[in-house]
GROMACS .gro file of C-alpha atoms in nm:
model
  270
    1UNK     CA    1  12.867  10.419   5.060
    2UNK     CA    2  12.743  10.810   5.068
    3UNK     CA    3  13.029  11.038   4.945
    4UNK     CA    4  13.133  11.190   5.285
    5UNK     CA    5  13.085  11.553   5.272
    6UNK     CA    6  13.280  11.808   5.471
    7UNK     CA    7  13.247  11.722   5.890
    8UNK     CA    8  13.051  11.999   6.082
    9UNK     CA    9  12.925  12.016   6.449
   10UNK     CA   10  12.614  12.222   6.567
   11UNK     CA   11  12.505  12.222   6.943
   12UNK     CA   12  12.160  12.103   7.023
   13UNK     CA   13  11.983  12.236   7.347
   14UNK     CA   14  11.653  12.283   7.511
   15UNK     CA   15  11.557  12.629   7.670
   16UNK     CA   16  11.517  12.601   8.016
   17UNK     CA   17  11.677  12.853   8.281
   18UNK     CA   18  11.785  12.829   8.641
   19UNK     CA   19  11.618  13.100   8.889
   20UNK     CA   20  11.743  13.469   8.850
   21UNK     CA   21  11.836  13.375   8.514
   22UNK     CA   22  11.697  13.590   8.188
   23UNK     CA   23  11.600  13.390   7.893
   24UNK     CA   24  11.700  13.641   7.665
   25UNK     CA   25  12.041  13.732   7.736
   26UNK     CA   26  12.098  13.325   7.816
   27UNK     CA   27  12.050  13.213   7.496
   28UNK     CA   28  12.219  13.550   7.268
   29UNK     CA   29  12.509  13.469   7.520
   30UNK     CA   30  12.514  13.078   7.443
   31UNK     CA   31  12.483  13.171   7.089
   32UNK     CA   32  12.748  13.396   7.047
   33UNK     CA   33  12.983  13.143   7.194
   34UNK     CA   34  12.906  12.868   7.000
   35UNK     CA   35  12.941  13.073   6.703
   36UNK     CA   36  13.252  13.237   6.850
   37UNK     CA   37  13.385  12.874   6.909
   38UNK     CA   38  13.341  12.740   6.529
   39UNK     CA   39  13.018  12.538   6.569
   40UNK     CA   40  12.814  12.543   6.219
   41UNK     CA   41  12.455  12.516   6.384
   42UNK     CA   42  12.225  12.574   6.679
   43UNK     CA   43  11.927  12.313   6.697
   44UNK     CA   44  11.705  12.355   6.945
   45UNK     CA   45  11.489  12.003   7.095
   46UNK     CA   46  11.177  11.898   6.901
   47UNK     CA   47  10.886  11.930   7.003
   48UNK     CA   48  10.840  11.569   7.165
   49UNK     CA   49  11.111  11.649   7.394
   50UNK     CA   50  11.011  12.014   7.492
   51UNK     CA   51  10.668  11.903   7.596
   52UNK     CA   52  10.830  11.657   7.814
   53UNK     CA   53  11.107  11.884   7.983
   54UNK     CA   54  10.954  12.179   8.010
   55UNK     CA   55  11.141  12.408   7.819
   56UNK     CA   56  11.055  12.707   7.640
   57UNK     CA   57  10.895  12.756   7.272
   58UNK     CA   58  11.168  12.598   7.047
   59UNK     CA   59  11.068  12.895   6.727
   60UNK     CA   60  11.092  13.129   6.950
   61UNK     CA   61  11.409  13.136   7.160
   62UNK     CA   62  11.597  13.072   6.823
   63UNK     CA   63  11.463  13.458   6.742
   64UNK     CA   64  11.721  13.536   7.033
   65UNK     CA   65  12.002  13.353   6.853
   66UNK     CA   66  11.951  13.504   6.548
   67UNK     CA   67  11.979  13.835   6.677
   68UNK     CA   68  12.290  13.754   6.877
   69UNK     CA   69  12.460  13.624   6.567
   70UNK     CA   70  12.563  13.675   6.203
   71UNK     CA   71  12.692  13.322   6.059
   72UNK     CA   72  12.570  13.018   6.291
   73UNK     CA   73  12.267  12.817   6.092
   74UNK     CA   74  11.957  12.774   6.326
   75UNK     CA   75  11.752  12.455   6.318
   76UNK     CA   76  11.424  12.312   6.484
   77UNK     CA   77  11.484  11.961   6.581
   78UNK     CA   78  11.153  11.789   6.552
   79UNK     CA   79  10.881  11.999   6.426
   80UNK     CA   80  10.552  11.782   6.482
   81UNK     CA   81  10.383  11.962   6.109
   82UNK     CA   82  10.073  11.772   6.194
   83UNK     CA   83   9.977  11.936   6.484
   84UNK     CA   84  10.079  12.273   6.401
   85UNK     CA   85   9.821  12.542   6.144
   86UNK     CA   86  10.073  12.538   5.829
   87UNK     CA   87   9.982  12.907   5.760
   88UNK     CA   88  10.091  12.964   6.116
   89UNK     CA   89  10.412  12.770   6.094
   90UNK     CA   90  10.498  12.903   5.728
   91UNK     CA   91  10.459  13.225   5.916
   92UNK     CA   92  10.711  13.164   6.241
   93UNK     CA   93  10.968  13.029   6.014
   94UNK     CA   94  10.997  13.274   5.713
   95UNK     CA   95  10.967  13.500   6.046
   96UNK     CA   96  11.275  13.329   6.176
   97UNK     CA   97  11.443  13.344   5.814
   98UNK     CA   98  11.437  13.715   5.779
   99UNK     CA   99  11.596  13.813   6.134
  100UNK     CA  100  11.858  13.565   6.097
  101UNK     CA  101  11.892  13.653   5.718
  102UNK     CA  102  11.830  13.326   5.528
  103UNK     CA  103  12.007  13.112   5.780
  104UNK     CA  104  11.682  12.873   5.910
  105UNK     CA  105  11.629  12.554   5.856
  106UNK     CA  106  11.400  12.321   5.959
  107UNK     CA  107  11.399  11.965   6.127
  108UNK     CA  108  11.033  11.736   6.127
  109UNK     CA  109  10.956  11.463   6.373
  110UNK     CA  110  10.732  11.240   6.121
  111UNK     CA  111  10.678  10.983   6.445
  112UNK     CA  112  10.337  10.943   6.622
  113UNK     CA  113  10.327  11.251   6.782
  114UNK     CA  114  10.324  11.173   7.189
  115UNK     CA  115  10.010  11.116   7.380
  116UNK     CA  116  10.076  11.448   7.574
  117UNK     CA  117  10.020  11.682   7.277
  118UNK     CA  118   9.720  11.483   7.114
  119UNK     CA  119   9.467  11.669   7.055
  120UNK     CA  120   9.186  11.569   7.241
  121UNK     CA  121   8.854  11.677   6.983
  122UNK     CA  122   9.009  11.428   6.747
  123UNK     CA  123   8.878  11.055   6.768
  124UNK     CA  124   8.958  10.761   6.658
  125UNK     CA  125   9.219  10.696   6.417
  126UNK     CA  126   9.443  10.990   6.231
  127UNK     CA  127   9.685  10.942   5.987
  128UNK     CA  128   9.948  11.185   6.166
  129UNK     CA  129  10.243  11.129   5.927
  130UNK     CA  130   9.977  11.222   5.653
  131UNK     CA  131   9.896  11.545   5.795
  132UNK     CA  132  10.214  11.633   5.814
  133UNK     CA  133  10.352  11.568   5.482
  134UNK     CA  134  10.023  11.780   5.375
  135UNK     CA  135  10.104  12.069   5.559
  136UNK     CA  136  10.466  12.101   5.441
  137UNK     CA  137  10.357  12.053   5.112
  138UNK     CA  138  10.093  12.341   5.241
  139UNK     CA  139  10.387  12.536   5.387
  140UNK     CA  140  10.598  12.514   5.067
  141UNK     CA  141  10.341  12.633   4.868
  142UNK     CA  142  10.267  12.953   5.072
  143UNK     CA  143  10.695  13.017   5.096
  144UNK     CA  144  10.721  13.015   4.669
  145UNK     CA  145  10.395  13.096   4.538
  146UNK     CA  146  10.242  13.472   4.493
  147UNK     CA  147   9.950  13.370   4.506
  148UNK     CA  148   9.958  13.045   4.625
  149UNK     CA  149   9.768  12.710   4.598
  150UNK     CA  150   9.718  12.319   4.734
  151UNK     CA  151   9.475  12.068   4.693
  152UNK     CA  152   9.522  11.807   4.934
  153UNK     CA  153   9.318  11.554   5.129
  154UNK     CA  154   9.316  11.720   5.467
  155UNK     CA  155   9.427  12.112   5.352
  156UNK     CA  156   9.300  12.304   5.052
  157UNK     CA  157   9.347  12.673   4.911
  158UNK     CA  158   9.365  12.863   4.638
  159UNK     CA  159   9.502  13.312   4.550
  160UNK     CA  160   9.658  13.260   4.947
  161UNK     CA  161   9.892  13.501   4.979
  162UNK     CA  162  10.114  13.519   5.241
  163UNK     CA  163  10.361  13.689   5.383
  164UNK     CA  164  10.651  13.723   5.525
  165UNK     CA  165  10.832  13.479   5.247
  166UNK     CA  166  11.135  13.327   5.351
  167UNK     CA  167  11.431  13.494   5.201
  168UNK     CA  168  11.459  13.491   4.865
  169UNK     CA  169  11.095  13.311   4.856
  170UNK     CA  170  11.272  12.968   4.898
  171UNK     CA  171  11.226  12.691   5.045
  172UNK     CA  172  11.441  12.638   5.364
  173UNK     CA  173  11.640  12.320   5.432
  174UNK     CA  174  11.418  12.027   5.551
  175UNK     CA  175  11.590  11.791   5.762
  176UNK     CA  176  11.374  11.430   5.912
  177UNK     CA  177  11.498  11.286   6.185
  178UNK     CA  178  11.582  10.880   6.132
  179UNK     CA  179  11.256  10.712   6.101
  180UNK     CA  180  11.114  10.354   5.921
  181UNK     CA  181  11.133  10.270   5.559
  182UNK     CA  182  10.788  10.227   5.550
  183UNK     CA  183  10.760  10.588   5.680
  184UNK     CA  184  11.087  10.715   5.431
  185UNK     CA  185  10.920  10.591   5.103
  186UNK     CA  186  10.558  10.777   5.240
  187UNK     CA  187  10.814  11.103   5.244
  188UNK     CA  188  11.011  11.040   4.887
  189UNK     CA  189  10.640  10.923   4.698
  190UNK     CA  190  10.539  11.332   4.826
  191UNK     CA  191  10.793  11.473   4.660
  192UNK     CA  192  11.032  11.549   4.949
  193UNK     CA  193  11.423  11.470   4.963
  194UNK     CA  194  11.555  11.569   5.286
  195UNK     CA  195  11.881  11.770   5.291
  196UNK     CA  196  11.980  11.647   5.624
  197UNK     CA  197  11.911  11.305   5.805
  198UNK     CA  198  11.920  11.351   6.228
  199UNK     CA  199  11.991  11.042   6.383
  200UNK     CA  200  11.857  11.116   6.690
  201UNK     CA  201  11.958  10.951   6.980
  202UNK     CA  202  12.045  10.624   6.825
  203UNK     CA  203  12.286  10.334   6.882
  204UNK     CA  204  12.611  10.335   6.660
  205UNK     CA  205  12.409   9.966   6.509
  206UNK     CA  206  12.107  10.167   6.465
  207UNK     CA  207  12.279  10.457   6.267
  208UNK     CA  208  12.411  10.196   6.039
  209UNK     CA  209  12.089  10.040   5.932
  210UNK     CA  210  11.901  10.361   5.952
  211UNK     CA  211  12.143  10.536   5.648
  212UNK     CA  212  12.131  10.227   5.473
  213UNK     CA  213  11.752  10.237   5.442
  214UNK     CA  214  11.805  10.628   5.367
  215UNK     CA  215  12.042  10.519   5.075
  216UNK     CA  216  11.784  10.238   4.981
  217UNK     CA  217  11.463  10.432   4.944
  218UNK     CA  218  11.592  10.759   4.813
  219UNK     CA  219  11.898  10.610   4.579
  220UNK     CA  220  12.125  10.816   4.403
  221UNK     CA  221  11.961  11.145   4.574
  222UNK     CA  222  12.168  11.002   4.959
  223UNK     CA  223  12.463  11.159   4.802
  224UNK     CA  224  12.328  11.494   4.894
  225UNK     CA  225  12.175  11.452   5.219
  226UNK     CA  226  12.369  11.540   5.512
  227UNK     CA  227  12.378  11.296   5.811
  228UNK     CA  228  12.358  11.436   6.189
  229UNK     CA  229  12.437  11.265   6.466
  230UNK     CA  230  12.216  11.397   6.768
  231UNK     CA  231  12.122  11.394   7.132
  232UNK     CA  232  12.353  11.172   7.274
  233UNK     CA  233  12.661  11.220   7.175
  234UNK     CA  234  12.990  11.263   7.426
  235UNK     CA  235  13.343  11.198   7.463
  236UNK     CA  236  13.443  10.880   7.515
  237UNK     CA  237  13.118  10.763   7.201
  238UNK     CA  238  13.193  11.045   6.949
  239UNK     CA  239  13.525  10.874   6.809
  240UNK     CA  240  13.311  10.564   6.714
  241UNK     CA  241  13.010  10.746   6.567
  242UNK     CA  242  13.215  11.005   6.422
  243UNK     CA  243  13.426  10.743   6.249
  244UNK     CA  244  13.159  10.558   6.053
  245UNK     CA  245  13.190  10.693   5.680
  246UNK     CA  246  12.837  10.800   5.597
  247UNK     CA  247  12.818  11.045   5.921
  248UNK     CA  248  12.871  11.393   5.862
  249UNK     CA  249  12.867  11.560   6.182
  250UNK     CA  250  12.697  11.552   6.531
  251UNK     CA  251  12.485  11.753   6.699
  252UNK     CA  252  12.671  11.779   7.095
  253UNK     CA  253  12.361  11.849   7.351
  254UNK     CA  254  12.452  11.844   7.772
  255UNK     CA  255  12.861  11.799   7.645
  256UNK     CA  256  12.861  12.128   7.469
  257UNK     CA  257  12.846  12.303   7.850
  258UNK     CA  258  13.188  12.156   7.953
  259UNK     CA  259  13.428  12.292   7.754
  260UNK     CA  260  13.661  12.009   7.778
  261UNK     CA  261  13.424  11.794   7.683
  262UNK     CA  262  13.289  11.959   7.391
  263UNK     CA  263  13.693  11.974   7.318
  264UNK     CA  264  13.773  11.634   7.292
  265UNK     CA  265  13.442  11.584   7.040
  266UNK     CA  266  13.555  11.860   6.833
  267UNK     CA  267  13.932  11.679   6.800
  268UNK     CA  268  13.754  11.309   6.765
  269UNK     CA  269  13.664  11.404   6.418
  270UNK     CA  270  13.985  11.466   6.324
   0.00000   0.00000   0.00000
């Protein structure tokens, strides 16, 4: 078993509004409160699930967050790299960095990216996890490098320079939501050890088997890789899923507007 690491909680939301509302002062006010309240984090929904509800640019309402607060960590959810220019994204997020003042981090979606936001001048078959691991490798070059450089299959440079960097020209936290082995070794052979695992809207059986193929592809490195649990998580589930020993925290989503509810999740890890 993983060494359990210290338990945190982080709310995870999408940014929709009702009429009469401003999306502004909505999300600075949410923000303050959940930093106010304790919470670690602020994640918004991946990509996947903003094309399908609707709700605003992910990047982009956590700029309101980070304005509204001095100490909460702010988080993408599912960042689909692959369909995304990586001097463009490197960009948004060292962007992000620098308001919030080194507090972004950054969750990818390494899944076949939904039907919805294929992109329709590409045919026939694309190796979508490849392009993505090739852009953050793109992305990570551009956030440490002066002048920087990548030769890949799909993305090549060389003297790029680019700015903003991220604070302190680092790399931000990478977190990948829970995905296949075959998928986990393609991410550890490129170089990358997440520091966070999101278990995303998974079964308490599912969260199980998914950290032991974590701990079985990347070894000894597990130790140091947070585990989230996300997107589904309420009162009368959180004791169980909060309870299993390799599960460092969960990510609350609709519960986190009841502040009962939210309550009782906080107290069920003890």
């Amino acid at each position: 078993l993983r060494e359990r690491t210290s338990m945190e909680h982080g709310v995870a939301c999408s940014l929709r509004t009702r009429p009469g509302t401003r999306l502004a002062e909505a999300v600075a006010e949410a923000a303050r409160t959940a930093e106010e309240a304790g919470l670690a984090s602020w994640w918004t929904v991946g990509d996947r699930e903003a094309a399908v509800d609707r709700s605003f640019d992910p990047l982009l309402g956590l700029q309101c967050a980070a304005r509204a607060t001095t100490r909460l960590r702010l988080a993408t959810s599912g960042d689909l790299l692959s369909l995304t220019s990586p001097a463009v994204r490197a960009k948004q997020l060292a962007t992000l960095d620098w308001l919030s003042r080194g507090r972004a981090e950054v969750g990818l979606d390494l899944a076949e990216p939904p039907p919805v936001l294929a992109d329709p001048f590409l045919e026939g078959e694309r190796d979508s996890l490849g392009g993505a691991l090739e852009h953050l490798a793109g992305m990570r070059a551009l956030w440490t490098q002066d002048r920087a450089r990548h030769q890949g299959r799909v993305l090549s440079f060389a003297g790029a320079i680019a700015l903003p960097k991220p604070v302190g020209a680092r790399v931000p936290k990478t977190h990948v939501r829970a995905t296949s082995t075959e998928v986990l070794e393609r991410v550890f052979a490129a170089g990358v050890v997440p520091d966070g695992w999101l278990a995303w809207q998974q079964s308490a059986d599912e969260l199980v088997h998914g950290i032991g193929e974590l701990t079985a592809v990347v070894g000894d490195a597990a130790e140091q890789v947070r585990v989230l649990y996300g997107g589904s998580v309420k009162p009368d589930n959180a004791k169980e899923l909060l309870a299993l020993p390799d599960v460092d925290g969960a990510l609350v989503g609709g519960a986190s507007l009841d502040p009962d509810s939210l309550g009782d999740i906080v107290d069920a890890a003890g």
